[in-house]
Amino acid sequence: MISVKTLSFITGRALQGVVVMFGVSLIVFFALFLTGDPAALMMPPEASRAEIEAFRQAMGFNDPVLVQYLRFVGGILHGEFGNSLRFQRPALDLLLDRLPATALLAFVALAWSSLLGFVLGTIAAIRQNSGIDFAIRVISLLGQAIPVFWLALLLIIVFSLNLRWLPSSGIGTVQQLVLPSLALGAYYFSAITRLVRASLIEVLGENYIRTARAKGISNWRIVVHHALRNALIPVITVQGMYFASLLGGALITEIIFAWPGIGRLAVDSIQTKDFPVVQAVVIFAALVFVVMNFLVDIAYVFLNPRIRL
Amino acid sequence: MVNLRTFVLAVAALVLPLSTAAAAQNEITIARSVSTTAMDPGFLREAATIVDNIFDTLVMRDDDMKLVPGLADSWKAIDDTTWQFNLRHGVKFHDGEDFNADAVKFTIDRILDPAANSPTISYIRTIASVEVVDPYTVRIKTNGPDPLLPTRMSRYPTYIVPPKYVQKVGNDVFARKPVGTGPYKFVEFIPDQHVILEANEDYWRGKPSIKKVTWRAIPDGTARVTALITGEADLVENVPVDLAPMIEQSPDADLVQVKNGGLTIYLGLVMKDKPLDNVKVRQALDAAIDRKGIVDNILRGMATPKGTQVGPADFGYLDIPPTKYDPQKAKELLKEAGYPDGFSIKMQSSHRYMKDGEVAQAIAQQFGDIGVKVDQEVLDWSVYTQQVPRKGPIFMLGWGSTQTLDADAAIYAIMRSGEPYSTADVPELDKLLDESRKIVNPAAREKVLHEVQKVAAETVPLLTLYQEDSLYGKAKDVVFAGRQDARIPVFDIKLKSAE
Amino acid sequence: MTRFWTVRRNADAVLAVALLAAVAGLCILVPLLWPLDPTRGLLTATFRPPMSVVDGQLHPLGTDQLGRDLLARLGLGTAISLGIVLLAAVISVVLGTVLGMLAGYFGGWLDIVIMRAVDIQLAIPFILLILLIVAVVGPSMGNLVVVLGVTGWAIFARVARARTLEVRELEYVEASRAIGLSNTAIIFRHVLPNIVGPQTVLVTLDLPRLIILEASVGFLGLGVQPPTPTLGNLIGEGRSFILLANWLVLYPGLTIGALVVGCNLLGDWLVRRADRRNA
C-alpha cells in the first residue's frame, strides 16, 4: 500500500522534526543560560556570599557552558530534565502531574470552539454577505479582538461575582471548568469560524459545486455532502497546531482561574528561575507542536492524494 | 435535537450543587496568593504558613508576640554561649513516634549539615552544636553570645521533625508527606491545587476546633477576593488594597487589617555612586517624598509613614517621626550640595509589595518636582533580585524583622556596609551595629539599637517610606484577628456557627 | 441594485476605515491638541469617573490610579503601541521576505537551513520566548520592538518562499535568466514585486496578533517602562482596579478592539479584492 516515495517522505519529515527539536533545545538552553544565575534567588536574603557560592557549586552552575549544555541534552535523551530547584523533584514528573489539567482545559476549549465555530462558519458561508453573515463575522472578530485576560476577568465578574452562577477558580467539578474553557476557547472560536467560512466559500466557488448546483441539487445538500468534506482539510490542519499552542499558551487563563496546569507551572518557574522546569515545559510544548505537525503532514498525504510528494 | 427545556435542566444541574456544597461543618478553605511547593520545614523556600500548622517549635509566640513555652517547658542561658531547653513530656508525632531530645538534635543537625545545602541555614548560623543531656534536656551551644537564640527556636527552620520517619522515607518524600507534632495532620498535597490537613485529636494543647483545612492558591487578586465573596474560600491572605472596600461592603465577608503587620518599604541608595555619596542629596530626596499623600491616596491608609526601619513591635524600637514633606527645603539642600538644577538618576522597582508600581511612579513624580529627573525601570521580581541591590542606584525594597521581632533583623542586613543586601556605607553606623551584636544584656543592647536608629535618621543611608499593614479577608462566620507575625494558626481559628 | 450590492460588499472596508480613522484621530489629535500631561497627576484626584471635573479641568474619560488624565494617556499610549507594533511588523516583513526569497530562489542547503529555522521559531511557544528574552535583555521600548519583530518573521518567510517558488517557474523569469540577467536583478525586478502584494495583506492580518501580544507583554509587566503609557500597560495596570474603576480597562480595551477589528476587516477586504482581480 505505502509506496517507497511515501515512506521516504515520512522519514524525511521525521528527520526534520528531530533537527527542529535539536534547534529548540539549543535556544532554550542558551536563553536560560543568559538570564543568569538562580542561586541568589533560591537562597534567603540573609544568606552570605559563601553560602550562595556553595549552593551554586552543588547545583553545577559553575561548570563550563558546554558541559552544562551536553549534560542537558544527555539528560533529555534519557527523559531527565534534572530536579526542580523549587520542588526537589524531577522536572518531568512535575510537568506530567499537571498535564491532565491542561489537556482537559485545552480539549474542552477546543471542542466548544470548534463545534460552534464550525456551525457559525458554515451558516455565514452559505448566507454570504447577508446580515447574519455580517453579525457572525463581527462576533468572531470580537473574539479575536478581546485579550484573554480581559475576557477572563469579565467572566469572573459577571458569572461569579454578580450572578453567582459559577465558581471563579480551582479544579475538580464541571462548573469550575466552564469559565476557564470559555476564556481560553474564545480566540480559537473566532479563528475557526473565520477559517471555516473562508474555506467553505472557496470550495463553493469551485467548478464541481457549480455543476452540482446547476443540476438542481439543494444548497444544504451540496454543503453537507460535498463542500464541507473538502473544506475540512485546512480546518483540521490548523486544529493540530491550535491544540499544540493551547497546551503551551494557556498560561494567562491558568493564572487567573488558579487552574493547576502547565502554563501556571511555566510562569511560576520563570519567575523563580527554576531552570529545569522551564526547560522541560518549553521542550515539551515544542515537541507537541512538532509531533502534531508531523501527524498533520502524514494525514495530508492520505487525505489528499493530490499533494505532490 | 436538544430542546430548550432539556438545556435549561442541564444548566441547572451544573449550577445548583454550588449553593449547597459551601456550608459544611467545621471545615474551612484558606486561599493564599502563592502555591506551596514543599513542606519540609528545614528546607523551605517560601513562607512557613502551612508548615506552621503541622509542626511545633520549642518556643512559641502568643497573640501578643511574647515568647512562651512550646515543645520546651522552659529554657535558660547557662553561660554566654550555652542555652538549655527542658522539653515537654508525652508529646508524640502524628505517626506515633516520641518527641524527645534526640528529635531536637536531629532537626538542627540536619539543617547545619553543609552537604544538605539548606536554604535557610543562615537563620541558625550562630549554632555551633546541640548536646543531648537526657531524653528531655538539650543544650545548644552558639559560636558567640547570641541573645536571639530563643527567638531562633520559635520559627522556621527549627520546627521539630521526627528522626525515624525522616530517615526512613528520605527528605524528598518527607517534603511531600510531612509528619509533625502540630495541631493538624497532613492528608493530601496536589501541587498548584490544594493541601488538605485534618485535626490532630491528640494534640498536646487540646483538640482543634476546626476539623479540616483546605489550603488553595489563587494568584490573581481579583479572583481571590471573588472566591471569598462567593464563599469558595473562608479566609484569604494578601488582599489587594483597592479590593479592601469591596470586602468591607460585602454582607458575607469582613476585612481583617493587622496594623504594621507587614514589611517596611524603603528606597535603597547605592551610596558609593555620585551624587548619592553626598548626605545633603540624600536628605533632599528624603524631604521630597510626600509619605502621607502616598499612604492616604494610593495605599488607602493601609500603611503607616515611618522614620525608622524598625517596627513598633520589635525589640529596640525607637519612635522616630517620618521625615517632613518639604519640597522647598529639598530644593535648597540640592543647591547647597551643588546641584541647583537637579540631576538624572535611575530608579528600579518590581511588583512585590502593595501597589509598589503606583508608589514608584508617584515618587518619581515628586522627585521630578525638585528637579531630579527619574528614569524608571520596573523589572520582573526574578530579574530584580539579581540586580538589586548592586545596580540601583535607587531601588525599592521591603524589609522587616518578620518572625524574629527584633531590631537587629530589621536593620543589620540593610545598613551594615558589605552585607549582601546593604548599599549603605556609614562608618559610624557600622561601628554601632557591630557593637550591638556583641551585647547580651537587653538594656544595654536596646540603648545601642536606639543610637543606631538616631544615626541612621541623620545620615540617611536609605529612605524609609512606610510600614505596610497586612490585609486578610474572612467570611463572617470565621473568627480570626490576624497576627503581627503573619502566621495563620488554624488552631486558634473558630467558626461562629459551630459554637 | 448593483450599486446597493457594491456598497454591501464594501461595507467591511467602510467599517474598517471608520474604525481605523477613529483610532488614528485618537492617537494623532490627542497628543497634539489635548493640553493635559499624560505622565503627571494629582494624588488627591485618583479614580475619578469619566466626565469628572477636577479644579475646573474636565476629564472626559476620568482619571487613573495616580490621578492622571485617562484621555491623555490613552492618546499617547495608542500612538506608542501603534509605533511599536508597526516597527515590529516592518522588521518581521523585511527579515521574513529576504530570508524567504533567498530560500525559495536558491533552494538547496540554504532553503533547508532557513526553513528549519522557521520551524524552530514556530515550535517554541511565543509568549514564553518573549518572557525569556525580555528577562535577559531587560524591558525597554527598543527591546520590545526588536523582540516582537524578530519573533514574528516566520510566517512572512513561509509566504515569501512559496511565492518565490511560483514566480521562479514563470516563463518570463526563466527567459530573463536565459538572456543572462543576474540573480540580484531577477529578484528585484521580478520576484519582489510579486511578493509585495501578499505580504501587505499578511501584515494587516498579523497586526492584530502583534497588538494583542504587546498588550499581553504589558499585562505581564514586561513592556515599556512606566510612566510611559501603552495600550498593554494601561490594561495591565488597570486590571487590578477593574472592580473599582472599570473605565481604566474599558477604554483601552475598546481601542484594542477597534484596532483589531479594523485591521482584520481591512485584511479580509484586501484578500477578496485580490481574489476578484485574479478571477
PDB file of C-alpha atoms in Angstrom, chain B residues 367-482:
ATOM      1  CA  PHE B 367      11.482  63.768  42.738  1.00  0.00           C
ATOM      2  CA  GLY B 368      10.733  65.487  39.442  1.00  0.00           C
ATOM      3  CA  ASP B 369       9.192  68.373  41.385  1.00  0.00           C
ATOM      4  CA  ILE B 370      12.579  69.209  42.954  1.00  0.00           C
ATOM      5  CA  GLY B 371      14.400  68.846  39.651  1.00  0.00           C
ATOM      6  CA  VAL B 372      15.600  65.257  39.963  1.00  0.00           C
ATOM      7  CA  LYS B 373      14.678  63.507  36.752  1.00  0.00           C
ATOM      8  CA  VAL B 374      13.934  59.842  37.365  1.00  0.00           C
ATOM      9  CA  ASP B 375      14.438  57.153  34.782  1.00  0.00           C
ATOM     10  CA  GLN B 376      12.197  54.332  35.989  1.00  0.00           C
ATOM     11  CA  GLU B 377      12.884  50.653  35.474  1.00  0.00           C
ATOM     12  CA  VAL B 378      10.304  48.128  36.588  1.00  0.00           C
ATOM     13  CA  LEU B 379      11.623  44.588  36.473  1.00  0.00           C
ATOM     14  CA  ASP B 380      10.144  41.170  36.972  1.00  0.00           C
ATOM     15  CA  TRP B 381      10.909  40.001  40.512  1.00  0.00           C
ATOM     16  CA  SER B 382      13.153  37.185  39.281  1.00  0.00           C
ATOM     17  CA  VAL B 383      15.362  39.633  37.409  1.00  0.00           C
ATOM     18  CA  TYR B 384      15.046  42.287  40.074  1.00  0.00           C
ATOM     19  CA  THR B 385      16.509  40.142  42.863  1.00  0.00           C
ATOM     20  CA  GLN B 386      19.615  39.604  40.750  1.00  0.00           C
ATOM     21  CA  GLN B 387      20.206  43.292  40.130  1.00  0.00           C
ATOM     22  CA  VAL B 388      19.159  44.676  43.500  1.00  0.00           C
ATOM     23  CA  PRO B 389      20.947  45.968  45.428  1.00  0.00           C
ATOM     24  CA  ARG B 390      24.075  46.322  43.346  1.00  0.00           C
ATOM     25  CA  LYS B 391      22.676  48.251  40.368  1.00  0.00           C
ATOM     26  CA  GLY B 392      20.164  50.794  41.552  1.00  0.00           C
ATOM     27  CA  PRO B 393      21.317  53.472  42.182  1.00  0.00           C
ATOM     28  CA  ILE B 394      17.878  53.889  43.754  1.00  0.00           C
ATOM     29  CA  PHE B 395      15.822  50.773  44.330  1.00  0.00           C
ATOM     30  CA  MET B 396      12.682  49.863  46.227  1.00  0.00           C
ATOM     31  CA  LEU B 397      12.709  47.037  48.729  1.00  0.00           C
ATOM     32  CA  GLY B 398      10.682  45.855  51.704  1.00  0.00           C
ATOM     33  CA  TRP B 399      12.349  44.604  54.839  1.00  0.00           C
ATOM     34  CA  GLY B 400      11.262  43.628  58.308  1.00  0.00           C
ATOM     35  CA  SER B 401      12.204  41.674  61.377  1.00  0.00           C
ATOM     36  CA  THR B 402       9.452  39.222  60.371  1.00  0.00           C
ATOM     37  CA  GLN B 403       9.199  36.450  62.914  1.00  0.00           C
ATOM     38  CA  THR B 404      12.296  37.495  64.836  1.00  0.00           C
ATOM     39  CA  LEU B 405      10.651  40.696  66.100  1.00  0.00           C
ATOM     40  CA  ASP B 406      13.990  42.231  66.947  1.00  0.00           C
ATOM     41  CA  ALA B 407      15.559  45.418  65.596  1.00  0.00           C
ATOM     42  CA  ASP B 408      18.708  43.543  64.598  1.00  0.00           C
ATOM     43  CA  ALA B 409      16.896  41.611  61.864  1.00  0.00           C
ATOM     44  CA  ALA B 410      15.213  44.790  60.629  1.00  0.00           C
ATOM     45  CA  ILE B 411      18.365  46.844  60.146  1.00  0.00           C
ATOM     46  CA  TYR B 412      21.657  44.953  60.258  1.00  0.00           C
ATOM     47  CA  ALA B 413      21.374  43.296  56.843  1.00  0.00           C
ATOM     48  CA  ILE B 414      20.424  46.500  55.020  1.00  0.00           C
ATOM     49  CA  MET B 415      22.546  49.089  56.851  1.00  0.00           C
ATOM     50  CA  ARG B 416      25.846  47.354  57.686  1.00  0.00           C
ATOM     51  CA  SER B 417      28.249  48.021  54.820  1.00  0.00           C
ATOM     52  CA  GLY B 418      29.316  44.890  52.959  1.00  0.00           C
ATOM     53  CA  GLU B 419      26.222  42.799  53.793  1.00  0.00           C
ATOM     54  CA  PRO B 420      24.649  41.232  50.648  1.00  0.00           C
ATOM     55  CA  TYR B 421      21.568  43.453  50.740  1.00  0.00           C
ATOM     56  CA  SER B 422      23.231  46.603  52.008  1.00  0.00           C
ATOM     57  CA  THR B 423      24.315  49.547  49.887  1.00  0.00           C
ATOM     58  CA  ALA B 424      24.893  51.769  52.898  1.00  0.00           C
ATOM     59  CA  ASP B 425      28.359  52.912  53.823  1.00  0.00           C
ATOM     60  CA  VAL B 426      28.401  54.900  57.052  1.00  0.00           C
ATOM     61  CA  PRO B 427      31.391  54.006  59.287  1.00  0.00           C
ATOM     62  CA  GLU B 428      29.664  55.283  62.397  1.00  0.00           C
ATOM     63  CA  LEU B 429      26.679  53.010  61.749  1.00  0.00           C
ATOM     64  CA  ASP B 430      28.912  50.006  61.116  1.00  0.00           C
ATOM     65  CA  LYS B 431      30.612  50.516  64.453  1.00  0.00           C
ATOM     66  CA  LEU B 432      27.346  50.705  66.372  1.00  0.00           C
ATOM     67  CA  LEU B 433      25.804  47.757  64.526  1.00  0.00           C
ATOM     68  CA  ASP B 434      28.798  45.545  65.239  1.00  0.00           C
ATOM     69  CA  GLU B 435      28.758  46.597  68.854  1.00  0.00           C
ATOM     70  CA  SER B 436      25.073  45.683  69.189  1.00  0.00           C
ATOM     71  CA  ARG B 437      25.788  42.111  68.190  1.00  0.00           C
ATOM     72  CA  LYS B 438      28.277  41.589  70.983  1.00  0.00           C
ATOM     73  CA  ILE B 439      25.985  42.586  73.854  1.00  0.00           C
ATOM     74  CA  VAL B 440      23.772  40.075  75.652  1.00  0.00           C
ATOM     75  CA  ASN B 441      22.382  42.404  78.316  1.00  0.00           C
ATOM     76  CA  PRO B 442      18.972  43.559  76.968  1.00  0.00           C
ATOM     77  CA  ALA B 443      19.012  47.088  78.398  1.00  0.00           C
ATOM     78  CA  ALA B 444      22.494  47.872  77.111  1.00  0.00           C
ATOM     79  CA  ARG B 445      21.618  46.372  73.748  1.00  0.00           C
ATOM     80  CA  GLU B 446      18.449  48.411  73.462  1.00  0.00           C
ATOM     81  CA  LYS B 447      20.452  51.581  74.072  1.00  0.00           C
ATOM     82  CA  VAL B 448      22.849  50.836  71.244  1.00  0.00           C
ATOM     83  CA  LEU B 449      19.992  49.936  68.902  1.00  0.00           C
ATOM     84  CA  HIS B 450      18.319  53.269  69.680  1.00  0.00           C
ATOM     85  CA  GLU B 451      21.601  55.002  68.867  1.00  0.00           C
ATOM     86  CA  VAL B 452      21.758  53.173  65.510  1.00  0.00           C
ATOM     87  CA  GLN B 453      18.332  54.479  64.542  1.00  0.00           C
ATOM     88  CA  LYS B 454      19.224  58.048  65.531  1.00  0.00           C
ATOM     89  CA  VAL B 455      22.399  57.991  63.455  1.00  0.00           C
ATOM     90  CA  ALA B 456      20.509  56.448  60.514  1.00  0.00           C
ATOM     91  CA  ALA B 457      17.915  59.232  60.645  1.00  0.00           C
ATOM     92  CA  GLU B 458      20.677  61.835  60.419  1.00  0.00           C
ATOM     93  CA  THR B 459      22.904  60.227  57.809  1.00  0.00           C
ATOM     94  CA  VAL B 460      20.048  58.822  55.666  1.00  0.00           C
ATOM     95  CA  PRO B 461      21.718  55.672  54.277  1.00  0.00           C
ATOM     96  CA  LEU B 462      18.310  54.779  52.848  1.00  0.00           C
ATOM     97  CA  LEU B 463      14.896  56.432  52.525  1.00  0.00           C
ATOM     98  CA  THR B 464      12.411  54.785  54.860  1.00  0.00           C
ATOM     99  CA  LEU B 465       8.901  55.160  53.433  1.00  0.00           C
ATOM    100  CA  TYR B 466       6.164  53.367  55.364  1.00  0.00           C
ATOM    101  CA  GLN B 467       5.280  50.102  57.011  1.00  0.00           C
ATOM    102  CA  GLU B 468       2.556  48.067  55.338  1.00  0.00           C
ATOM    103  CA  ASP B 469      -0.412  46.650  57.179  1.00  0.00           C
ATOM    104  CA  SER B 470      -1.284  43.105  56.363  1.00  0.00           C
ATOM    105  CA  LEU B 471      -4.743  42.534  54.966  1.00  0.00           C
ATOM    106  CA  TYR B 472      -6.888  39.433  55.180  1.00  0.00           C
ATOM    107  CA  GLY B 473     -10.455  38.816  54.152  1.00  0.00           C
ATOM    108  CA  LYS B 474     -12.619  36.404  56.087  1.00  0.00           C
ATOM    109  CA  ALA B 475     -16.143  35.070  55.897  1.00  0.00           C
ATOM    110  CA  LYS B 476     -18.444  36.493  58.585  1.00  0.00           C
ATOM    111  CA  ASP B 477     -18.620  33.078  60.211  1.00  0.00           C
ATOM    112  CA  VAL B 478     -14.867  32.849  60.795  1.00  0.00           C
ATOM    113  CA  VAL B 479     -13.241  34.142  63.983  1.00  0.00           C
ATOM    114  CA  PHE B 480      -9.743  35.356  63.098  1.00  0.00           C
ATOM    115  CA  ALA B 481      -7.976  38.545  64.097  1.00  0.00           C
ATOM    116  CA  GLY B 482      -4.720  38.253  62.181  1.00  0.00           C
TER     117      GLY B 482
END
